[in-house]
Amino acid sequence: MALKRPTRKVVPIKARGGGLTGRDGAIDFAVRTAAAQRTESNPEDHVYRVIELVGTSEESIEDAIGTAVARANSTLRNLRWFEVVRTSGHISDGVVQHYQVTMKVGFTMEDAG
């Protein structure tokens, strides 16, 4: 007698606007999960601003992200999250010469006044 394994229905995660982004919505899911896990005193009172940055590196994608975040951190306050929108780079003679990462960075706006 063969044992029946229970089956689970797989439901795709949908991004805002109805479409999936990133790796089948993985980026949107990660951003939403991180936002849900943040424990701030009163998140309804916060206003966030989102800007787009492009980081580059000859070493790696991670280094390009780190470079962009470090530079943004030197001129902006209250950085909270980032989302990689696009990765690209330059190839010369069949070798990757540098990596380029386009990303959105969010930060908390300070109270006016």
XYZ file of N, CA and C in Angstrom:
339
model
N 0.845 -1.173 0.000
C 0.000 0.000 0.000
C 0.891 1.237 0.000
N 0.733 2.035 -0.993
C 1.559 3.240 -1.132
C 0.998 4.370 -0.281
N 1.901 5.078 0.364
C 1.482 6.223 1.163
C 1.278 7.429 0.266
N 0.210 8.138 0.507
C -0.054 9.363 -0.250
C 0.582 10.530 0.473
N 1.338 11.314 -0.264
C 1.928 12.510 0.320
C 0.943 13.662 0.185
N 0.842 14.476 1.230
C -0.066 15.625 1.117
C 0.466 16.602 0.074
N -0.426 17.180 -0.675
C -0.034 18.160 -1.686
C -0.357 19.550 -1.178
N 0.507 20.483 -1.549
C 0.281 21.877 -1.161
C 0.078 22.684 -2.426
N -0.825 23.614 -2.340
C -1.060 24.510 -3.459
C -0.039 25.637 -3.396
N 0.692 25.848 -4.476
C 1.684 26.910 -4.536
C 1.029 28.138 -5.155
N 1.061 29.228 -4.414
C 0.454 30.468 -4.866
C 1.564 31.479 -5.114
N 1.655 32.056 -6.328
C 2.725 33.022 -6.586
C 2.523 34.304 -5.785
N 3.632 34.912 -5.409
C 3.601 36.190 -4.695
C 3.482 37.281 -5.734
N 2.532 38.158 -5.563
C 2.339 39.231 -6.526
C 2.826 40.542 -5.950
N 3.511 41.320 -6.788
C 4.002 42.637 -6.385
C 2.879 43.652 -6.522
N 3.116 44.830 -5.939
C 2.163 45.911 -6.124
C 2.004 46.170 -7.608
N 0.830 46.520 -8.015
C 0.592 46.779 -9.427
C 0.254 45.505 -10.177
N 0.271 44.361 -9.510
C -0.163 43.126 -10.130
C 0.934 42.311 -10.774
N 2.113 42.884 -11.059
C 3.170 42.128 -11.714
C 4.235 41.696 -10.735
N 5.036 40.745 -11.160
C 6.149 40.294 -10.336
C 7.402 41.044 -10.753
N 8.276 41.322 -9.808
C 9.540 41.943 -10.144
C 10.665 41.110 -9.574
N 11.870 41.391 -10.023
C 13.018 40.642 -9.526
C 12.905 39.194 -9.919
N 13.400 38.330 -9.095
C 13.354 36.894 -9.361
C 11.977 36.383 -8.971
N 11.021 36.516 -9.870
C 9.644 36.085 -9.642
C 9.061 36.651 -8.358
N 9.348 37.918 -8.087
C 8.778 38.586 -6.932
C 9.609 38.480 -5.675
N 10.772 37.829 -5.736
C 11.583 37.619 -4.530
C 12.039 38.938 -3.930
N 12.363 39.914 -4.768
C 12.829 41.201 -4.252
C 11.687 41.907 -3.529
N 10.508 41.957 -4.156
C 9.357 42.585 -3.503
C 9.028 41.883 -2.192
N 9.091 40.554 -2.203
C 8.795 39.798 -0.994
C 9.803 40.137 0.107
N 11.086 40.216 -0.250
C 12.121 40.532 0.736
C 11.920 41.923 1.321
N 11.564 42.893 0.475
C 11.344 44.257 0.959
C 10.135 44.309 1.884
N 9.043 43.643 1.497
C 7.845 43.630 2.344
C 8.110 42.919 3.669
N 8.859 41.819 3.624
C 9.176 41.085 4.843
C 10.026 41.933 5.774
N 11.034 42.598 5.225
C 11.894 43.456 6.043
C 11.084 44.592 6.656
N 10.177 45.167 5.887
C 9.353 46.263 6.403
C 8.442 45.771 7.531
N 7.922 44.559 7.388
C 7.038 44.018 8.422
C 7.805 43.699 9.699
N 9.085 43.367 9.580
C 9.875 42.997 10.746
C 10.466 44.197 11.472
N 10.437 45.358 10.836
C 10.967 46.547 11.507
C 10.107 46.861 12.716
N 10.741 47.148 13.808
C 9.997 47.506 15.017
C 10.313 48.949 15.353
N 9.495 49.825 14.851
C 9.652 51.240 15.142
C 8.476 51.673 15.989
N 8.667 52.735 16.750
C 7.660 53.152 17.709
C 6.305 53.402 17.065
N 6.266 54.132 15.983
C 5.003 54.445 15.345
C 5.242 54.619 13.841
N 5.298 53.527 13.079
C 5.655 53.619 11.674
C 4.689 54.447 10.830
N 3.441 54.646 11.299
C 2.509 55.461 10.510
C 2.968 56.914 10.439
N 3.775 57.324 11.419
C 4.229 58.704 11.460
C 5.426 58.970 10.556
N 6.011 57.932 9.977
C 7.204 58.099 9.155
C 6.839 58.300 7.692
N 7.604 59.138 7.051
C 7.492 59.329 5.609
C 8.844 58.943 5.034
N 8.832 58.134 3.996
C 10.062 57.664 3.394
C 10.263 58.310 2.029
N 11.496 58.535 1.698
C 11.853 59.034 0.377
C 12.665 57.945 -0.291
N 12.459 57.748 -1.579
C 13.174 56.732 -2.338
C 13.952 57.419 -3.451
N 15.237 57.104 -3.544
C 16.070 57.644 -4.619
C 16.705 56.480 -5.355
N 17.219 56.746 -6.539
C 17.886 55.712 -7.314
C 19.375 56.005 -7.357
N 20.169 54.977 -7.118
C 21.623 55.085 -7.139
C 22.187 54.050 -8.104
N 23.374 54.320 -8.611
C 24.100 53.346 -9.416
C 25.479 53.194 -8.795
N 25.788 51.991 -8.338
C 27.100 51.693 -7.775
C 27.904 50.876 -8.765
N 29.220 51.092 -8.783
C 30.084 50.333 -9.681
C 31.256 49.758 -8.906
N 31.807 48.675 -9.423
C 32.970 48.055 -8.807
C 33.665 47.176 -9.835
N 34.958 47.076 -9.718
C 35.719 46.140 -10.546
C 35.786 44.768 -9.882
N 35.343 44.671 -8.622
C 35.478 43.437 -7.844
C 34.253 42.526 -7.923
N 33.055 43.074 -7.563
C 31.864 42.222 -7.472
C 30.594 43.066 -7.401
N 29.470 42.392 -7.559
C 28.169 43.043 -7.423
C 27.989 43.523 -5.983
N 28.372 42.689 -5.020
C 28.251 43.063 -3.605
C 29.071 44.310 -3.298
N 30.258 44.409 -3.873
C 31.101 45.581 -3.658
C 30.467 46.824 -4.282
N 29.824 46.672 -5.438
C 29.138 47.799 -6.075
C 27.991 48.296 -5.200
N 27.244 47.370 -4.592
C 26.163 47.747 -3.684
C 26.741 48.462 -2.466
N 27.767 47.870 -1.872
C 28.388 48.458 -0.686
C 28.949 49.845 -0.951
N 29.552 50.040 -2.124
C 30.100 51.340 -2.489
C 28.998 52.388 -2.579
N 27.897 52.047 -3.231
C 26.787 52.989 -3.384
C 26.154 53.323 -2.038
N 25.955 52.317 -1.194
C 25.340 52.555 0.116
C 26.268 53.394 0.997
N 27.556 53.097 0.978
C 28.510 53.864 1.791
C 28.547 55.322 1.355
N 28.533 55.550 0.052
C 28.558 56.935 -0.457
C 27.276 57.657 -0.087
N 26.121 56.993 -0.234
C 24.842 57.606 0.132
C 24.811 57.904 1.625
N 25.361 57.007 2.430
C 25.371 57.193 3.877
C 26.213 58.394 4.301
N 27.167 58.791 3.463
C 28.001 59.940 3.820
C 27.276 61.269 3.612
N 26.193 61.265 2.829
C 25.476 62.518 2.577
C 24.003 62.482 2.983
N 23.472 61.307 3.278
C 22.064 61.171 3.660
C 21.966 60.569 5.055
N 20.917 60.931 5.765
C 20.667 60.353 7.084
C 19.501 59.373 7.006
N 19.457 58.489 7.958
C 18.319 57.575 8.155
C 18.090 56.598 7.005
N 19.155 56.105 6.371
C 18.987 55.078 5.341
C 18.356 53.851 5.969
N 17.372 53.241 5.287
C 16.654 52.115 5.865
C 16.719 50.848 5.035
N 16.667 50.934 3.721
C 16.613 49.734 2.898
C 17.097 50.035 1.489
N 17.392 48.975 0.748
C 17.707 49.110 -0.669
C 17.073 47.955 -1.436
N 16.890 48.176 -2.710
C 16.330 47.164 -3.607
C 17.115 47.228 -4.909
N 17.719 46.119 -5.303
C 18.461 46.080 -6.562
C 17.449 46.005 -7.700
N 17.542 46.984 -8.606
C 16.614 47.069 -9.721
C 17.214 46.435 -10.974
N 18.515 46.604 -11.142
C 19.169 46.131 -12.362
C 20.639 45.859 -12.071
N 21.160 44.806 -12.649
C 22.597 44.551 -12.596
C 23.110 44.487 -14.021
N 24.279 45.067 -14.226
C 24.889 45.059 -15.548
C 26.388 45.209 -15.370
N 27.103 45.310 -16.458
C 28.545 45.460 -16.363
C 29.167 45.637 -17.724
N 30.464 45.606 -17.728
C 31.234 45.811 -18.956
C 32.152 44.614 -19.151
N 32.183 44.102 -20.379
C 33.025 42.960 -20.730
C 34.072 43.424 -21.731
N 35.305 43.001 -21.529
C 36.379 43.295 -22.470
C 37.197 42.025 -22.672
N 37.345 41.626 -23.906
C 38.100 40.404 -24.250
C 37.587 39.179 -23.502
N 36.280 39.088 -23.356
C 35.671 37.936 -22.712
C 35.794 37.905 -21.204
N 36.240 39.003 -20.595
C 36.406 39.068 -19.141
C 35.592 40.233 -18.591
N 34.922 40.009 -17.475
C 34.162 41.082 -16.844
C 35.134 42.127 -16.317
N 34.967 43.367 -16.774
C 35.848 44.458 -16.359
C 35.305 45.202 -15.147
N 33.994 45.405 -15.118
C 33.388 46.004 -13.933
C 31.905 45.676 -13.873
N 31.368 45.788 -12.651
C 29.965 45.512 -12.370
C 29.260 46.828 -12.105
N 28.005 46.892 -12.517
C 27.199 48.086 -12.290
C 25.860 47.640 -11.718
N 25.448 48.251 -10.604
C 24.200 47.881 -9.940
C 23.335 49.125 -9.790
N 22.153 49.089 -10.388
C 21.182 50.166 -10.222
C 20.251 49.741 -9.096
N 20.067 50.629 -8.128
C 19.273 50.264 -6.965
C 18.451 51.426 -6.450
N 17.352 51.093 -5.799
C 16.534 52.083 -5.103
C 16.941 52.043 -3.645
N 17.072 53.217 -3.034
C 17.441 53.314 -1.631
C 16.372 54.145 -0.930
N 15.884 53.647 0.191
C 14.862 54.358 0.954
C 15.427 54.892 2.253
N 14.990 56.081 2.628
C 15.386 56.644 3.901
C 14.231 57.385 4.518
N 14.261 57.487 5.846
C 13.196 58.149 6.591
C 13.365 59.647 6.512
N 12.298 60.340 6.148
C 12.316 61.801 6.130
C 12.221 62.301 7.571
N 12.944 63.374 7.869
C 12.878 63.961 9.200
C 11.674 64.883 9.309
N 11.228 65.106 10.529
C 10.104 65.995 10.754
C 10.451 67.408 10.317
N 9.491 68.101 9.714
C 9.700 69.496 9.302
C 9.650 70.385 10.544
N 10.445 71.442 10.493
C 10.352 72.405 11.581
C 11.400 72.365 12.537
